[in-house]
XYZ file of C-alpha atoms in Angstrom:
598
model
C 0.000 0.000 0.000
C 1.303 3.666 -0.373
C 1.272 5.795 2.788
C -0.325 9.365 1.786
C 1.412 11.797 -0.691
C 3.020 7.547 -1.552
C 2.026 4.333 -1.847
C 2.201 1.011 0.648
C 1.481 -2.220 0.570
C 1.260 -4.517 3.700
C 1.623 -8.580 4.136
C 1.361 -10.810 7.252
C 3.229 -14.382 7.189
C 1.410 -16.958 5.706
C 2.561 -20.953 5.463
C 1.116 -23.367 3.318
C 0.770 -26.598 5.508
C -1.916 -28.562 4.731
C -3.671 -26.322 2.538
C -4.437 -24.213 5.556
C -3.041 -20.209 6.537
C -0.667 -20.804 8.963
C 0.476 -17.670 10.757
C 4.218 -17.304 11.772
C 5.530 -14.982 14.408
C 8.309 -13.134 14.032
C 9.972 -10.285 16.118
C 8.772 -7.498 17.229
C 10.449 -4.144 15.325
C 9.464 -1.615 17.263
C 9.594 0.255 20.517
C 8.058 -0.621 24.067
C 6.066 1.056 26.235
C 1.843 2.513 25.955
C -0.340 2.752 23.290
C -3.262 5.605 22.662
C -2.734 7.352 26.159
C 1.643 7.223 26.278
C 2.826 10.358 26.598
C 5.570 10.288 24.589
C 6.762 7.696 22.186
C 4.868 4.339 20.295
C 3.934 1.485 21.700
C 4.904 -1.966 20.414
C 4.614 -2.859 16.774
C 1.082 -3.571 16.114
C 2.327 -4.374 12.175
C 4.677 -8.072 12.598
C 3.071 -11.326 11.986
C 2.856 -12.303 15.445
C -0.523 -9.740 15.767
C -2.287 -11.308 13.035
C -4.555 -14.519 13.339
C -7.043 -15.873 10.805
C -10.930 -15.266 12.032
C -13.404 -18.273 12.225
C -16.638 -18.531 10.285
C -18.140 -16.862 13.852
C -15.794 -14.455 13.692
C -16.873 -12.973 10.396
C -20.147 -12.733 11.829
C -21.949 -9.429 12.622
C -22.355 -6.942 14.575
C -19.073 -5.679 15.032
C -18.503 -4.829 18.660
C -19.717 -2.154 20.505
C -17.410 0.482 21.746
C -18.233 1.831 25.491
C -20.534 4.781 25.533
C -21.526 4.499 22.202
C -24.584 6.730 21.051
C -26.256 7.249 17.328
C -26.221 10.802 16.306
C -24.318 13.907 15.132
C -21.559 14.641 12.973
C -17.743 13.701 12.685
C -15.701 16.573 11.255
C -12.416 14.831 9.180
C -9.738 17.810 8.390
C -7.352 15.995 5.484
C -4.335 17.919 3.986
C -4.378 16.016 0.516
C -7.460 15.887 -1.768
C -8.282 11.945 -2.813
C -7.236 10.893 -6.175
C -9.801 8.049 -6.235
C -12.937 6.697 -4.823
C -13.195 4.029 -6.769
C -12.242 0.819 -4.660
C -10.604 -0.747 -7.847
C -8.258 2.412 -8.092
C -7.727 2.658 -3.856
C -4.199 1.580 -2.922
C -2.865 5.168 -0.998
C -3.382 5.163 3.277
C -5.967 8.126 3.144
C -8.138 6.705 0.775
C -8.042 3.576 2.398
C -9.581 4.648 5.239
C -12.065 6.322 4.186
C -13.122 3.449 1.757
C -13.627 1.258 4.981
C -17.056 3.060 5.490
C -18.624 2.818 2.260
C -16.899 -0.007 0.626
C -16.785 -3.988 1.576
C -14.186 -6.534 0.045
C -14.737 -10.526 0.438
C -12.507 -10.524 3.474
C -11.320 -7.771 6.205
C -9.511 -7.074 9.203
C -11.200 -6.935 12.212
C -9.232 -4.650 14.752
C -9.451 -5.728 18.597
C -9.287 -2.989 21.444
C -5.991 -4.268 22.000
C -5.231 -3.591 18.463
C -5.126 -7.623 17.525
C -5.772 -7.930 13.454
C -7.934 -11.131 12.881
C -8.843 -11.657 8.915
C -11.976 -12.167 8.601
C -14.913 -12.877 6.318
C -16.321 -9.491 5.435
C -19.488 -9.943 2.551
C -18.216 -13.829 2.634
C -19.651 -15.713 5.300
C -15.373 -17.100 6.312
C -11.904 -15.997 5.041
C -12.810 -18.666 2.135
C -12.127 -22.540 1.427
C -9.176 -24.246 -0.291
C -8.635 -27.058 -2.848
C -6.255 -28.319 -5.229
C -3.230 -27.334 -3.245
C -4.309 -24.160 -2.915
C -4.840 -23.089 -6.412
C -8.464 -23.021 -6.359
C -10.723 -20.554 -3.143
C -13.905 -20.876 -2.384
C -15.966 -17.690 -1.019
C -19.576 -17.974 0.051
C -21.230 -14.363 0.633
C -23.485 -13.438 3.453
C -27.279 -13.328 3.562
C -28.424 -9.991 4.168
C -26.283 -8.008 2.477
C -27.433 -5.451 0.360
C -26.295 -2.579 -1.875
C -27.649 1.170 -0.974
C -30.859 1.019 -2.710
C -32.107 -1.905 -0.963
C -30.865 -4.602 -3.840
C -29.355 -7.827 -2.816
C -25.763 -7.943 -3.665
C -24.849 -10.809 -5.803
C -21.736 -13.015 -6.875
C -22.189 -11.971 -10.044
C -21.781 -8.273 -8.635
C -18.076 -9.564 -7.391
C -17.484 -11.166 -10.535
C -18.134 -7.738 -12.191
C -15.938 -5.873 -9.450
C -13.136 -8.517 -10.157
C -13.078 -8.167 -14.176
C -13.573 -4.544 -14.253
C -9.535 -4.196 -12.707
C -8.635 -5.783 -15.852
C -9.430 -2.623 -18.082
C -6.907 -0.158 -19.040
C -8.083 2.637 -17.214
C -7.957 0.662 -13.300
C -3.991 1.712 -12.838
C -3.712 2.747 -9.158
C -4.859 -0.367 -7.328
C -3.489 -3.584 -6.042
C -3.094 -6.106 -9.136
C -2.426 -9.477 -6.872
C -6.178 -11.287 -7.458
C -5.644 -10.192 -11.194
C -2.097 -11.746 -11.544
C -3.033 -14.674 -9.841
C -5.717 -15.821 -12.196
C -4.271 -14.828 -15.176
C -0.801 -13.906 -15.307
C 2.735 -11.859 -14.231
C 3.304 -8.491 -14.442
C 0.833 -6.290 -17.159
C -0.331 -9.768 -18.803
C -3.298 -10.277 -17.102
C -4.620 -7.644 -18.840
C -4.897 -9.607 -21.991
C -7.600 -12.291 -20.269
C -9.801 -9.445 -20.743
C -8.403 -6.673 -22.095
C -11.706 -4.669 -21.837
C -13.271 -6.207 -18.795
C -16.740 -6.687 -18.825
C -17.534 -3.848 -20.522
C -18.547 -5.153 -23.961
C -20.287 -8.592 -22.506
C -16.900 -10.734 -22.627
C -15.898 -12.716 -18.981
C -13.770 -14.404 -17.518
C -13.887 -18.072 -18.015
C -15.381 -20.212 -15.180
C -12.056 -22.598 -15.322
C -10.548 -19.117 -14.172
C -13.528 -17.082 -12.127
C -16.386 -18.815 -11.337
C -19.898 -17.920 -10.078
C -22.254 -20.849 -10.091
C -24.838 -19.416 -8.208
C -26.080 -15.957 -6.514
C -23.610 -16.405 -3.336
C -20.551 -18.646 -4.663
C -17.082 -17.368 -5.734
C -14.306 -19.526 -6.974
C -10.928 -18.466 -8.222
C -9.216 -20.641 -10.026
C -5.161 -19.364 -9.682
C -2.698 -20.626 -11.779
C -0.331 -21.331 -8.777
C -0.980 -21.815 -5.016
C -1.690 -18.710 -3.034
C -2.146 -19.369 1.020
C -2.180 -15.969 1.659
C -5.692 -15.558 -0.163
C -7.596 -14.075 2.512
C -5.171 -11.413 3.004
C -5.236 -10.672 -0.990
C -9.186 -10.781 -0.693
C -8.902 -8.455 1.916
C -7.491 -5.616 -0.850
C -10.931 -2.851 -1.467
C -10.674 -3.693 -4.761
C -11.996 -7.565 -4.417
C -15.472 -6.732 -3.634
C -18.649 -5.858 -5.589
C -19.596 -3.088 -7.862
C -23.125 -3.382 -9.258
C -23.064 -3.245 -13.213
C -25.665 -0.518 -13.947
C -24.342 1.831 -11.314
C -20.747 1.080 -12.918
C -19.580 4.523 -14.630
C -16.257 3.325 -15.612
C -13.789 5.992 -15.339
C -16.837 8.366 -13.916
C -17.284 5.698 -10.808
C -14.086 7.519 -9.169
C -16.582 10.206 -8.287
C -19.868 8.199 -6.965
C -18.941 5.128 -6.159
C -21.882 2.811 -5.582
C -22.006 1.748 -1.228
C -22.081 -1.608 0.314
C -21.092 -0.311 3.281
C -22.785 1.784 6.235
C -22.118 5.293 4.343
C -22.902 6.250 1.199
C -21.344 9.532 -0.812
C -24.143 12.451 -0.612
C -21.832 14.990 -2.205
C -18.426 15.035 -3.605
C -16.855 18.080 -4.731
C -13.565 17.184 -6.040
C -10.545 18.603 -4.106
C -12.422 20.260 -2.094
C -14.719 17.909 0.410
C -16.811 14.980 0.505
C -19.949 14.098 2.798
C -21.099 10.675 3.820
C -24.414 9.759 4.870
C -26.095 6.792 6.415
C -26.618 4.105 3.980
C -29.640 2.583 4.779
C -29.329 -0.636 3.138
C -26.663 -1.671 4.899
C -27.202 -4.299 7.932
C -25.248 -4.780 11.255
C -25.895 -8.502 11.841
C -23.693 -8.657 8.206
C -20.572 -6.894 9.145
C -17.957 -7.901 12.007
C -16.061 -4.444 11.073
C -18.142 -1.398 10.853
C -20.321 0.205 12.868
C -23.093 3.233 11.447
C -23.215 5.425 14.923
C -22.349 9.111 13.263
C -24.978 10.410 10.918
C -22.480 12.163 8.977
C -18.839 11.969 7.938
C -17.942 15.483 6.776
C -14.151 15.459 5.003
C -12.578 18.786 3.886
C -9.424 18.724 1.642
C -6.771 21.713 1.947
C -5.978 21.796 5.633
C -2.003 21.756 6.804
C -0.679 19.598 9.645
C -0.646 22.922 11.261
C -3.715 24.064 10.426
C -5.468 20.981 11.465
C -3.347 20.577 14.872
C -4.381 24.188 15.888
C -8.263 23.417 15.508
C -8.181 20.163 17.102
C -5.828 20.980 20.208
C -8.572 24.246 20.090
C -11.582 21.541 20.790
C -14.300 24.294 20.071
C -17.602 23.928 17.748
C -17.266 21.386 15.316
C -13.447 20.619 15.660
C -14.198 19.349 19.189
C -15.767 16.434 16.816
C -13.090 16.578 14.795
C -10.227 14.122 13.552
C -7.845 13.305 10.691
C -7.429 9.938 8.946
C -3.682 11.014 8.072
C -2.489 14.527 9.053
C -0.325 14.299 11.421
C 0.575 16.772 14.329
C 2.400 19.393 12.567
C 6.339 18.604 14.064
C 6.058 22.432 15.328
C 3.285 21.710 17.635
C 4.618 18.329 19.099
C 6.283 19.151 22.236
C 2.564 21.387 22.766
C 0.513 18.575 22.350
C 2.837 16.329 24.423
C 2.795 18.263 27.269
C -1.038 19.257 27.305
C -2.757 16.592 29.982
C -5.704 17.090 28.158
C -4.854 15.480 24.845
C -3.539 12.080 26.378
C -6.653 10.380 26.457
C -7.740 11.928 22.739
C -4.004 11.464 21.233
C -1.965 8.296 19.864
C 1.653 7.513 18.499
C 2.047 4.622 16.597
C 4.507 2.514 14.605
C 3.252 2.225 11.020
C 3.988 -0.392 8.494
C 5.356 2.667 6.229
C 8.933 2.752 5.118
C 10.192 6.385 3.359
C 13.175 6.226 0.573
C 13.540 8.519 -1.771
C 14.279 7.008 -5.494
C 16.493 6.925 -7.768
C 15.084 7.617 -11.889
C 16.816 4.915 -13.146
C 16.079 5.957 -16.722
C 18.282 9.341 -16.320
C 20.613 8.634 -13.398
C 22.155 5.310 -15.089
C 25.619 5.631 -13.961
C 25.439 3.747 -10.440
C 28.291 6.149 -9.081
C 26.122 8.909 -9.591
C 22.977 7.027 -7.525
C 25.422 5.749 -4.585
C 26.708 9.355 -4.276
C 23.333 10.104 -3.783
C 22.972 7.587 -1.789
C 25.203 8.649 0.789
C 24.938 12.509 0.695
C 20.889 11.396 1.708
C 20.555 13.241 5.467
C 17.956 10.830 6.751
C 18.581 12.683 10.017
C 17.812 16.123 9.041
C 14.738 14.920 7.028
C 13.628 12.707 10.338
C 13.831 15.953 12.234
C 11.580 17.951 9.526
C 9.053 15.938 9.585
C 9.085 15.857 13.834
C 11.976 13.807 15.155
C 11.055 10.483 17.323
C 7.038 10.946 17.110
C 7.508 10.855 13.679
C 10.195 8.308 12.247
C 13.023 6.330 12.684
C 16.026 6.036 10.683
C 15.642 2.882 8.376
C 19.090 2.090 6.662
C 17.758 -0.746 4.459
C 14.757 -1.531 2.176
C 12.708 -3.602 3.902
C 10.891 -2.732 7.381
C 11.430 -4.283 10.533
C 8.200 -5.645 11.078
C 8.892 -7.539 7.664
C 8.995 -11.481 8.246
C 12.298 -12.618 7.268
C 14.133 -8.657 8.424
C 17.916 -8.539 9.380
C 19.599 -5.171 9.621
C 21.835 -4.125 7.278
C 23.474 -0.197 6.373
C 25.281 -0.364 3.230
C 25.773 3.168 2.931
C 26.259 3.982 6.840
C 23.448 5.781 7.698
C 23.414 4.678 11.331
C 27.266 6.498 11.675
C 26.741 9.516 9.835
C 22.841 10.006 9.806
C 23.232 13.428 7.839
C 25.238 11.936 4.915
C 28.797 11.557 4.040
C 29.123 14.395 1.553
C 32.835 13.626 1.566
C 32.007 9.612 0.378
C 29.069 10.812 -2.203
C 31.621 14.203 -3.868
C 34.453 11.176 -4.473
C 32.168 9.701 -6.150
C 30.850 12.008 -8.295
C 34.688 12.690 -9.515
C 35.350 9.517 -10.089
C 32.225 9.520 -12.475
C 33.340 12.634 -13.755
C 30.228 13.646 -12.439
C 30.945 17.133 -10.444
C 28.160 19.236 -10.355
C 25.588 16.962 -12.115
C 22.301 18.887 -12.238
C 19.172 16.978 -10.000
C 16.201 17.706 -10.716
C 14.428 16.938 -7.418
C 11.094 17.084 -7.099
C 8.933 17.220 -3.844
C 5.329 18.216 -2.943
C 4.526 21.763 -2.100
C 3.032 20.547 1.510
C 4.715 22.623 5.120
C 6.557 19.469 5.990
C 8.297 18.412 2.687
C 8.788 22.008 1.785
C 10.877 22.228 5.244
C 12.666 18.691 3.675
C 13.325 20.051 0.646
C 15.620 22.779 1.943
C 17.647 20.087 3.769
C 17.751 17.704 1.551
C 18.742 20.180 -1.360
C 21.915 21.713 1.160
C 23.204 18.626 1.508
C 23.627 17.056 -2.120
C 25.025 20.979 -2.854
C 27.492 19.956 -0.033
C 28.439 16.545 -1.712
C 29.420 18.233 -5.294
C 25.590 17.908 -7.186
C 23.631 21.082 -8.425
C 19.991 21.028 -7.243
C 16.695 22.285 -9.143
C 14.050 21.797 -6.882
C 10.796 21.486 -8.375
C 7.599 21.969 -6.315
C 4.401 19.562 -7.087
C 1.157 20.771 -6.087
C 0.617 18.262 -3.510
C -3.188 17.077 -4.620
C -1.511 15.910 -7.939
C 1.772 14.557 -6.281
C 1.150 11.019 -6.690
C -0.259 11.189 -9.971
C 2.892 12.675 -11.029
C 5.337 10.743 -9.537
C 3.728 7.253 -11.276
C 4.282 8.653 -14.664
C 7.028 7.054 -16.186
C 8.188 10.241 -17.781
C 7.559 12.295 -15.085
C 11.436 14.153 -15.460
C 12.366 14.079 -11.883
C 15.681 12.198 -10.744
C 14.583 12.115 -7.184
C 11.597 12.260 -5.032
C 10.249 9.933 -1.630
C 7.441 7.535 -1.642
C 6.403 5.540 1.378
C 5.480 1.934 0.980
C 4.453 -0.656 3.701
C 3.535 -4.466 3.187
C 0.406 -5.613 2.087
C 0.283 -8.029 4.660
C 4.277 -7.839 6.549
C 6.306 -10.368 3.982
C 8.516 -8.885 1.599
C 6.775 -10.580 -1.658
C 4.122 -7.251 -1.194
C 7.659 -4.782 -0.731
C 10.230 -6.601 -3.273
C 8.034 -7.303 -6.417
C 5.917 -4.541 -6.664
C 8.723 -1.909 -6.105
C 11.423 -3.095 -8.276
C 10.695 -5.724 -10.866
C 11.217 -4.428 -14.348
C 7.855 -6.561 -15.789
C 5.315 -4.082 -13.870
C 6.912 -0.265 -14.742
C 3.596 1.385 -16.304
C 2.290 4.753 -15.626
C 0.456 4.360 -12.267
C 3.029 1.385 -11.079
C 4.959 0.962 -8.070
C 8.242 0.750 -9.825
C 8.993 4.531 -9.466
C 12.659 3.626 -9.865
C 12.409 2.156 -13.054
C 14.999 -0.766 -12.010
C 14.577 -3.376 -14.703
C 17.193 -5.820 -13.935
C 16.967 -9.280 -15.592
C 18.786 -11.015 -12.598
C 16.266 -9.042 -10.297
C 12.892 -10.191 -12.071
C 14.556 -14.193 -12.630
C 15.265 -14.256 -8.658
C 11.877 -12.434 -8.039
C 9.901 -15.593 -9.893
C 12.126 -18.232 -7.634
C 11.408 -16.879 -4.476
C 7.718 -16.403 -5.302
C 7.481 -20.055 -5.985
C 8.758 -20.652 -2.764
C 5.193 -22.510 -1.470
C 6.688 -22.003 2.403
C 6.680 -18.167 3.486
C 8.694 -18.913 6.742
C 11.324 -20.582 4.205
C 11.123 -17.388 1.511
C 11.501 -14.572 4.370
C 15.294 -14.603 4.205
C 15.981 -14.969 0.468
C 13.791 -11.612 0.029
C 15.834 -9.935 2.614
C 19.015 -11.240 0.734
C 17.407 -9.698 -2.615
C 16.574 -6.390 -1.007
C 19.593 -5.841 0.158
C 21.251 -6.787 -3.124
C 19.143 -4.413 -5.329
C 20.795 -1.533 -2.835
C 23.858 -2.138 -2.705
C 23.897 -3.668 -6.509
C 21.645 -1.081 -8.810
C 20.845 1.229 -5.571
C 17.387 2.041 -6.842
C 17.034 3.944 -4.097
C 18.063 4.947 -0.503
C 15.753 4.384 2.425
C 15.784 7.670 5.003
C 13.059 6.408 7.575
C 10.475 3.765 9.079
C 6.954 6.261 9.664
C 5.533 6.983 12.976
C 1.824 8.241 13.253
C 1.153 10.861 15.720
C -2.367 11.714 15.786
C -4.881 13.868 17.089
C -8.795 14.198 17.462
C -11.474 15.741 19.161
C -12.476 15.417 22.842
C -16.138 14.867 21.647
C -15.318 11.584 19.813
C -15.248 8.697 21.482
C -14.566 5.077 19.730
C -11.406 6.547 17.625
C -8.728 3.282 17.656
C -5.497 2.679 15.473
C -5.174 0.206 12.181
C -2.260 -1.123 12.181
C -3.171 -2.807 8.017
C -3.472 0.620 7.038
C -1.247 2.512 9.526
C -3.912 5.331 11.057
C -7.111 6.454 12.837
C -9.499 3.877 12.201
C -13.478 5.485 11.830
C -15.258 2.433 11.107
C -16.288 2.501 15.178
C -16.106 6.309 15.913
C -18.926 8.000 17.159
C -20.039 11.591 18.790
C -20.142 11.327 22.677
């Protein structure tokens, strides 16, 4: 999945023993202490393996739980720096929109978050987190009874059949592409099963997607896949109702299975959601419907929205974000006001930060390891808000990652602010001295304050710097064109579910670069994309863990892609009249899907 203004994608450790999902533990990467209510740093890693369990068929039973003090009634205020790019679950893959999906959207499967912030996977319009055959090449889903689409209409199979084929036309880019491949091949070829989707009457075959009645789903992959209910999980594997399908025009009235439905939607500027009535409780183990009304304005800064919610007054006292953070200015404030600990929480995301490397102009690897090393992760960490907000990563792969063993090829963890004597050698040995970088970066407070660090110090290592500001709601359009003509700029990017096979693949094998991809480096190495397709035939997780961390941390040191700078760190805030707010640790903030107005 990609964290906001980036993308992410986040894993949890599957095994395939006896055609069943297997979890395996693994480490913990992060910090000690408190969760919600610590008053200064995160508590433990809510992202490793070890937190994740698979649901039972009771489990994936409604309602979800009920938070203490919960009431129906009023109206939750949501104050969100970046406009969305996409409401369209089949184009969802970035942390913000993710979110906010959860409350009008339903996939096959889910995560259902405990109090103690526990993930179980669990059926979500399927009645269990599905059934396995043949190995595991062939899933079984049965959907719910009840469930029913916002106009009172039963929602079908053949409404997830139509949700599933529709991510094969050309114009569903931005979303997660694992169901897709699965069925019907690597990379971009899927897209030739059904090159149009559904669109002009053509399907699927039923040896590859099969519906044989109302509430039965069967995939039919061309390889085993144990992790299945964690792919099924993604928002786009769910339904979309044909006649309400607009194609590219869905992106801006999505059709709602879930508890909210879109009442207006006024692009980059807000978006309201309203009870759905169609929806029903005893269906979903996730959601809840307290609020009457979501109300989400675009256009506020960290600092703006920090002010209003450490205000509390009118509206803002009902008031959160799904990803602004608090603005690093105001940290040490919020910290030491004893009124925000109960309505305040710091948490350890599944988000890794690097900044890349355009492969397709910076192709002499002297020139990317002198990046490389005149990179101050320090400086940026302290930008963007010091220890509530990051910690310095120093390879590609998070620690939360099953198979994770530290490694610092370029010495980060020694000199944290770059070695601008190290990256200028290099540049002469190129012949390389003062190389124009184009480095681009989005106009927001915080990555304008990065920007002025990051540009001093590759000045200070021999490189000349044009920085070039991207209005911020177009950033991540503009980075995931393959001619964008930057050389540099960060992404984020967590696991799907935390195994590498969600990090290494998507990120850097040369098969997948397409406008919209994940492969904003552009690395296209031959030896890369062979080793990719042996590890991923690895059948054992546990057994492929290490051999991704060995390929991640030979595409750094060995094409250097990129450089990582920092593992995120979510510090938010909300309103004292909320009640119900709780941390995801899939998608890496604020969870609404139990809020409500005290």
């Amino acid at each position: 999945m990609r964290t906001t203004v980036n993308r992410r994608a986040r894993r949890t450790a599957v095994v395939l023993a006896a055609g069943a999902l297997v979890l395996s533990a693994c480490s913990s990467g992060g910090g000690g202490g408190g969760g919600a209510t610590d008053s200064a740093g995160p508590g433990q890693d809510k992202n490793v393996a070890a937190n994740y369990s698979i649901g039972t068929a009771a489990d994936s039973a409604g309602p979800a739980p009920t938070p203490s003090g919960a009431r129906k009634g009023g109206t939750v205020t949501v104050l969100q720096r970046d406009a969305f790019h996409h409401l369209d679950p089949g184009q969802i893959y970035y942390g913000d929109m993710l979110i906010s999906q959860l409350l009008y959207n339903r996939s096959l499967t889910g995560y259902k978050i405990g109090t103690d912030g526990k993930v179980k996977v669990v059926g979500d319009l399927a009645t269990d987190t599905g059934t396995s055959s043949d190995g595991g090449k062939t899933w079984k889903f049965t959907l719910k009874d009840g469930l029913k689409w916002q106009d009172g209409s039963p929602i079908t199979s053949q409404d997830v059949r139509w949700g599933i084929e529709r991510l094969y036309a050309s114009f569903e880019t931005d979303g997660p592409q694992y169901i897709q491949q699965w069925l019907s091949g690597d990379g971009t070829s899927y897209r030739k099963a059904l090159p149009d989707g559904p669109y002009d009457g053509k399907h699927l075959p039923s040896s590859v997607l099969d519906t044989p009645d109302d509430k039965t789903i069967v995939f039919h992959f061309l390889k085993p896949h144990a992790d299945t209910p964690y792919a099924t999980a993604m928002p786009n594997i769910g339904a979309v109702k044909a006649d309400k399908d607009g194609k590219q025009k869905y992106d801006n009235a999505p059709f709602s299975s879930g508890p909210y439905q879109v009442a207006d939607y006024k692009t980059g500027k807000s978006l309201t959601l309203v009870r759905n009535q169609g929806w029903d409780p005893k269906t979903d183990p996730i959601r809840t419907q307290y609020p009457d009304k979501f109300e989400i304005s675009f256009g506020h800064q960290f600092t703006d929205s920090t002010r209003r919610l450490l205000a509390d007054q009118g509206p803002d006292k009902y008031g959160m974000s799904y990803t602004n953070a608090v603005a690093p200015e105001m940290v040490e404030q919020v910290l030491k006001d004893p009124g925000t600990k109960a309505r305040r929480l710091i948490e350890i995301q599944p988000y890794l930060d690097v900044i890349n490397f355009n492969m397709d102009r910076l192709k002499d690897i002297r020139v990317r390891k002198a990046l490389a090393y005149a990179v101050p992760s320090g400086q940026i960490i302290q930008q963007i808000g010091g220890a509530t907000a990051g910690k310095l990563a120093t390879n590609l792969v998070s620690p939360s990652i099953q198979g994770y063993q530290p490694s610092d090829p370029f010495g980060k963890k020694a000199k944290p602010n770059g070695d601008p004597d190290k990256a200028r050698a290099l540049l002469k040995e190129a012949g390389k001295e003062g190389q124009e970088i184009v480095y681009a970066y989005a106009n927001t407070d915080v990555q304008q304050k990065v920007s002025v660090v990051v540009a001093q110090a590759l000045e200070r290592a021999g490189f000349k710097v044009q920085k070039k500001e991207i209005d911020s709601n177009v950033w991540d359009n503009s980075i995931a064109e393959v001619k964008n003509g930057f050389d540099i700029f960060r992404t984020g990017w967590g696991a799907d579910w935390p195994v590498a096979s969600t990090v290494v693949p998507p990120l850097y094998d040369g098969r997948v670069i397409s406008d919209g991809a994940q492969n904003y480096s552009h690395l296209n190495d031959p030896a890369v994309n062979k080793e990719i397709d042996r590890i991923n035939a690895v059948p054992d997780v546990k057994q492929a863990a290490p051999e991704w961390m060995k390929l991640a941390d030979k595409i750094l040191t060995d094409d250097v892609p990129a450089v990582p700078t920092y593992a995120n760190l979510q510090f938010s805030l909300w309103g004292s009249g909320l009640g119900g707010v709780k941390y995801h640790p899939v998608y890496g903030y604020p969870d609404p899907s139990g809020v409500f107005v005290k």
